[in-house]
Amino acid sequence: MAKPIYVLNGPNLNLLGSREPEVYGKGTLDDLRQRCERKAKALGLKVDFRQSNHEGELVAWIQEARTDAAGLIVNAGAFTHTSIAMLDALLACPVPAVEVHLSNIFTREPFRHRSYISKAAEGVICGFGALGYELAIEALAATISPGKAG
Ligand code: CA2
């Protein structure tokens, strides 16, 4: 059985669809999960889509990905801007990781301009809403099995 791509979502992303649609879009986290599953299926891949409000749980999932995942997509939410623990876990994780943000963090408050985890990412996609997750799946597909995706 081929390993899935872990799609890890950080704090407050469970609230998607309930507030700030002008920043994060109208869709819910479940809509995002379904979109990722559809995109992965079209590329012959599987996703394991998760969300946690707890930094330690996200770190544990990144550690698990070392053996159980083919790749990682990480929207660390606000931990993006604070978490050396997630950076260290990602640096210790040999599978390719793409950092994703729904919003364009560089057009927002200055404290959102710095990401601790980018250093451990193959690439960063931000500002395209839910589409960014699909683009990240494509990027990982091309990295994991070149020839399967653009
Ligand atoms: O743009 C992104 O994806 C972020 O990672 C989202 C985080 C934010 O702290 C980052 O700077 C950028 C926040 C996620 C909170 O999502 C909510 C969604 C709806 C209602 C309230 C919060």
mmCIF file of C-alpha atoms and ligand atoms in Angstrom:
data_model
loop_
_atom_site.group_PDB
_atom_site.id
_atom_site.type_symbol
_atom_site.label_atom_id
_atom_site.label_comp_id
_atom_site.label_asym_id
_atom_site.label_seq_id
_atom_site.Cartn_x
_atom_site.Cartn_y
_atom_site.Cartn_z
ATOM 1 C CA MET A 1 0.000 0.000 0.000
ATOM 2 C CA ALA A 2 1.508 3.346 -1.068
ATOM 3 C CA LYS A 3 2.149 5.859 1.669
ATOM 4 C CA PRO A 4 -0.209 8.881 1.844
ATOM 5 C CA ILE A 5 0.638 12.565 1.775
ATOM 6 C CA TYR A 6 -0.008 13.978 5.231
ATOM 7 C CA VAL A 7 -1.886 17.296 5.090
ATOM 8 C CA LEU A 8 -1.401 18.890 8.508
ATOM 9 C CA ASN A 9 -3.426 21.904 9.579
ATOM 10 C CA GLY A 10 -2.642 23.936 12.672
ATOM 11 C CA PRO A 11 -4.572 25.949 15.224
ATOM 12 C CA ASN A 12 -7.956 27.517 14.499
ATOM 13 C CA LEU A 13 -8.182 26.123 10.981
ATOM 14 C CA ASN A 14 -11.119 24.052 12.287
ATOM 15 C CA LEU A 15 -12.981 27.401 12.302
ATOM 16 C CA LEU A 16 -12.759 27.844 8.530
ATOM 17 C CA GLY A 17 -16.048 28.951 7.034
ATOM 18 C CA SER A 18 -17.307 30.458 10.275
ATOM 19 C CA ARG A 19 -15.471 33.834 10.299
ATOM 20 C CA GLU A 20 -13.222 36.058 8.182
ATOM 21 C CA PRO A 21 -14.333 34.689 4.775
ATOM 22 C CA GLU A 22 -12.647 37.708 3.138
ATOM 23 C CA VAL A 23 -9.279 36.421 4.430
ATOM 24 C CA TYR A 24 -9.662 32.635 4.428
ATOM 25 C CA GLY A 25 -12.516 31.998 1.983
ATOM 26 C CA LYS A 26 -16.016 30.639 2.529
ATOM 27 C CA GLY A 27 -15.205 26.932 2.548
ATOM 28 C CA THR A 28 -14.998 24.781 5.668
ATOM 29 C CA LEU A 29 -12.129 22.528 6.714
ATOM 30 C CA ASP A 30 -14.177 19.577 5.510
ATOM 31 C CA ASP A 31 -14.561 21.213 2.072
ATOM 32 C CA LEU A 32 -10.781 21.607 2.009
ATOM 33 C CA ARG A 33 -10.287 17.944 2.954
ATOM 34 C CA GLN A 34 -12.617 16.828 0.144
ATOM 35 C CA ARG A 35 -10.818 19.072 -2.357
ATOM 36 C CA CYS A 36 -7.452 17.599 -1.353
ATOM 37 C CA GLU A 37 -8.769 14.039 -1.554
ATOM 38 C CA ARG A 38 -10.177 14.664 -5.064
ATOM 39 C CA LYS A 39 -6.952 16.244 -6.305
ATOM 40 C CA ALA A 40 -4.814 13.459 -4.849
ATOM 41 C CA LYS A 41 -7.046 10.771 -6.365
ATOM 42 C CA ALA A 42 -6.735 12.391 -9.801
ATOM 43 C CA LEU A 43 -2.956 12.086 -9.463
ATOM 44 C CA GLY A 44 -3.076 8.505 -8.192
ATOM 45 C CA LEU A 45 -2.185 9.541 -4.635
ATOM 46 C CA LYS A 46 -3.819 9.446 -1.219
ATOM 47 C CA VAL A 47 -3.968 12.129 1.462
ATOM 48 C CA ASP A 48 -4.278 11.774 5.204
ATOM 49 C CA PHE A 49 -5.843 15.104 6.228
ATOM 50 C CA ARG A 50 -5.570 16.229 9.856
ATOM 51 C CA GLN A 51 -6.017 19.327 12.040
ATOM 52 C CA SER A 52 -4.870 20.071 15.573
ATOM 53 C CA ASN A 53 -4.875 23.058 17.890
ATOM 54 C CA HIS A 54 -1.936 21.559 19.811
ATOM 55 C CA GLU A 55 1.697 22.148 18.873
ATOM 56 C CA GLY A 56 2.847 18.851 20.440
ATOM 57 C CA GLU A 57 0.340 16.848 18.427
ATOM 58 C CA LEU A 58 1.511 18.511 15.206
ATOM 59 C CA VAL A 59 5.132 17.717 16.148
ATOM 60 C CA ALA A 60 4.157 14.066 16.837
ATOM 61 C CA TRP A 61 2.463 13.833 13.423
ATOM 62 C CA ILE A 62 5.554 15.242 11.673
ATOM 63 C CA GLN A 63 7.663 12.624 13.484
ATOM 64 C CA GLU A 64 5.203 9.918 12.395
ATOM 65 C CA ALA A 65 5.522 11.151 8.796
ATOM 66 C CA ARG A 66 9.211 10.166 8.835
ATOM 67 C CA THR A 67 8.173 6.538 8.347
ATOM 68 C CA ASP A 68 4.522 6.622 7.341
ATOM 69 C CA ALA A 69 4.118 9.422 4.776
ATOM 70 C CA ALA A 70 5.327 10.011 1.206
ATOM 71 C CA GLY A 71 5.233 13.776 1.656
ATOM 72 C CA LEU A 72 3.901 16.541 3.859
ATOM 73 C CA ILE A 73 1.747 19.602 3.305
ATOM 74 C CA VAL A 74 1.812 21.865 6.338
ATOM 75 C CA ASN A 75 -0.355 24.847 7.132
ATOM 76 C CA ALA A 76 0.914 25.451 10.643
ATOM 77 C CA GLY A 77 -1.493 28.362 11.220
ATOM 78 C CA ALA A 78 -0.146 30.791 13.820
ATOM 79 C CA PHE A 79 2.556 28.257 14.846
ATOM 80 C CA THR A 80 4.192 29.192 11.517
ATOM 81 C CA HIS A 81 5.372 32.382 13.156
ATOM 82 C CA THR A 82 6.442 30.934 16.518
ATOM 83 C CA SER A 83 7.292 27.245 16.439
ATOM 84 C CA ILE A 84 10.928 26.213 16.580
ATOM 85 C CA ALA A 85 9.600 22.795 17.690
ATOM 86 C CA MET A 86 7.808 22.296 14.375
ATOM 87 C CA LEU A 87 10.882 23.522 12.483
ATOM 88 C CA ASP A 88 13.098 21.008 14.315
ATOM 89 C CA ALA A 89 10.628 18.173 13.654
ATOM 90 C CA LEU A 90 10.502 19.079 9.945
ATOM 91 C CA LEU A 91 14.298 19.309 9.702
ATOM 92 C CA ALA A 92 14.460 15.772 11.143
ATOM 93 C CA CYS A 93 11.877 14.510 8.640
ATOM 94 C CA PRO A 94 13.366 13.206 5.395
ATOM 95 C CA VAL A 95 10.151 13.341 3.355
ATOM 96 C CA PRO A 96 9.509 16.432 1.186
ATOM 97 C CA ALA A 97 7.351 19.120 2.770
ATOM 98 C CA VAL A 98 5.435 22.013 1.206
ATOM 99 C CA GLU A 99 4.342 24.936 3.403
ATOM 100 C CA VAL A 100 0.920 26.323 2.539
ATOM 101 C CA HIS A 101 -1.097 29.332 3.682
ATOM 102 C CA LEU A 102 -4.578 30.266 2.559
ATOM 103 C CA SER A 103 -3.836 33.983 2.841
ATOM 104 C CA ASN A 104 -0.900 35.946 1.497
ATOM 105 C CA ILE A 105 1.020 36.280 4.759
ATOM 106 C CA PHE A 106 3.305 38.941 3.212
ATOM 107 C CA THR A 107 0.482 41.427 2.661
ATOM 108 C CA ARG A 108 -0.734 41.090 6.253
ATOM 109 C CA GLU A 109 0.606 42.215 9.649
ATOM 110 C CA PRO A 110 4.419 42.269 9.911
ATOM 111 C CA PHE A 111 4.423 39.476 12.535
ATOM 112 C CA ARG A 112 3.030 37.130 9.853
ATOM 113 C CA HIS A 113 5.883 37.866 7.415
ATOM 114 C CA ARG A 114 8.314 35.559 9.201
ATOM 115 C CA SER A 115 7.893 31.790 8.984
ATOM 116 C CA TYR A 116 10.046 29.584 11.190
ATOM 117 C CA ILE A 117 9.189 26.481 9.178
ATOM 118 C CA SER A 118 10.018 27.686 5.635
ATOM 119 C CA LYS A 119 13.643 26.689 6.134
ATOM 120 C CA ALA A 120 12.553 23.042 6.166
ATOM 121 C CA ALA A 121 10.161 23.272 3.204
ATOM 122 C CA GLU A 122 10.847 22.387 -0.433
ATOM 123 C CA GLY A 123 8.607 25.318 -1.297
ATOM 124 C CA VAL A 124 5.994 27.715 0.017
ATOM 125 C CA ILE A 125 2.575 28.515 -1.482
ATOM 126 C CA CYS A 126 0.478 31.333 -0.040
ATOM 127 C CA GLY A 127 -2.370 33.611 -1.033
ATOM 128 C CA PHE A 128 -4.336 31.274 -3.309
ATOM 129 C CA GLY A 129 -6.839 30.006 -0.745
ATOM 130 C CA ALA A 130 -7.857 26.363 -1.041
ATOM 131 C CA LEU A 131 -6.260 26.177 -4.500
ATOM 132 C CA GLY A 132 -2.888 26.432 -2.755
ATOM 133 C CA TYR A 133 -3.412 22.994 -1.211
ATOM 134 C CA GLU A 134 -4.114 21.515 -4.660
ATOM 135 C CA LEU A 135 -0.999 23.204 -6.055
ATOM 136 C CA ALA A 136 0.999 21.733 -3.160
ATOM 137 C CA ILE A 137 -0.320 18.240 -3.929
ATOM 138 C CA GLU A 138 0.746 18.710 -7.566
ATOM 139 C CA ALA A 139 4.171 19.907 -6.477
ATOM 140 C CA LEU A 140 4.602 16.899 -4.199
ATOM 141 C CA ALA A 141 3.352 14.518 -6.908
ATOM 142 C CA ALA A 142 6.036 15.874 -9.224
ATOM 143 C CA THR A 143 8.647 15.495 -6.477
ATOM 144 C CA ILE A 144 7.608 12.025 -5.296
ATOM 145 C CA SER A 145 6.974 10.454 -8.723
ATOM 146 C CA PRO A 146 8.376 12.662 -11.487
ATOM 147 C CA GLY A 147 6.403 12.120 -14.680
ATOM 148 C CA LYS A 148 3.034 11.796 -12.934
ATOM 149 C CA ALA A 149 2.425 15.533 -12.617
ATOM 150 C CA GLY A 150 3.531 18.721 -14.335
HETATM 151 O O1 CA2 B 1 -3.261 31.994 5.812
HETATM 152 C C1 CA2 B 1 -3.109 30.964 6.469
HETATM 153 O O2 CA2 B 1 -3.384 29.853 6.052
HETATM 154 C C2 CA2 B 1 -2.591 31.088 7.924
HETATM 155 O O3 CA2 B 1 -1.726 29.990 8.163
HETATM 156 C C3 CA2 B 1 -3.822 31.008 8.793
HETATM 157 C C4 CA2 B 1 -3.543 31.240 10.279
HETATM 158 C C5 CA2 B 1 -2.709 32.501 10.476
HETATM 159 O O4 CA2 B 1 -2.345 32.615 11.849
HETATM 160 C C6 CA2 B 1 -1.465 32.503 9.617
HETATM 161 O O5 CA2 B 1 -0.771 33.740 9.825
HETATM 162 C C7 CA2 B 1 -1.805 32.359 8.160
HETATM 163 C C8 CA2 B 1 -4.835 31.396 11.075
HETATM 164 C C9 CA2 B 1 -5.845 30.316 10.873
HETATM 165 C C10 CA2 B 1 -7.120 30.733 11.555
HETATM 166 O O6 CA2 B 1 -8.183 30.422 10.699
HETATM 167 C C11 CA2 B 1 -9.410 30.925 10.995
HETATM 168 C C12 CA2 B 1 -10.390 30.655 10.082
HETATM 169 C C13 CA2 B 1 -11.656 31.150 10.289
HETATM 170 C C14 CA2 B 1 -11.934 31.876 11.417
HETATM 171 C C15 CA2 B 1 -10.958 32.146 12.324
HETATM 172 C C16 CA2 B 1 -9.686 31.655 12.115
#
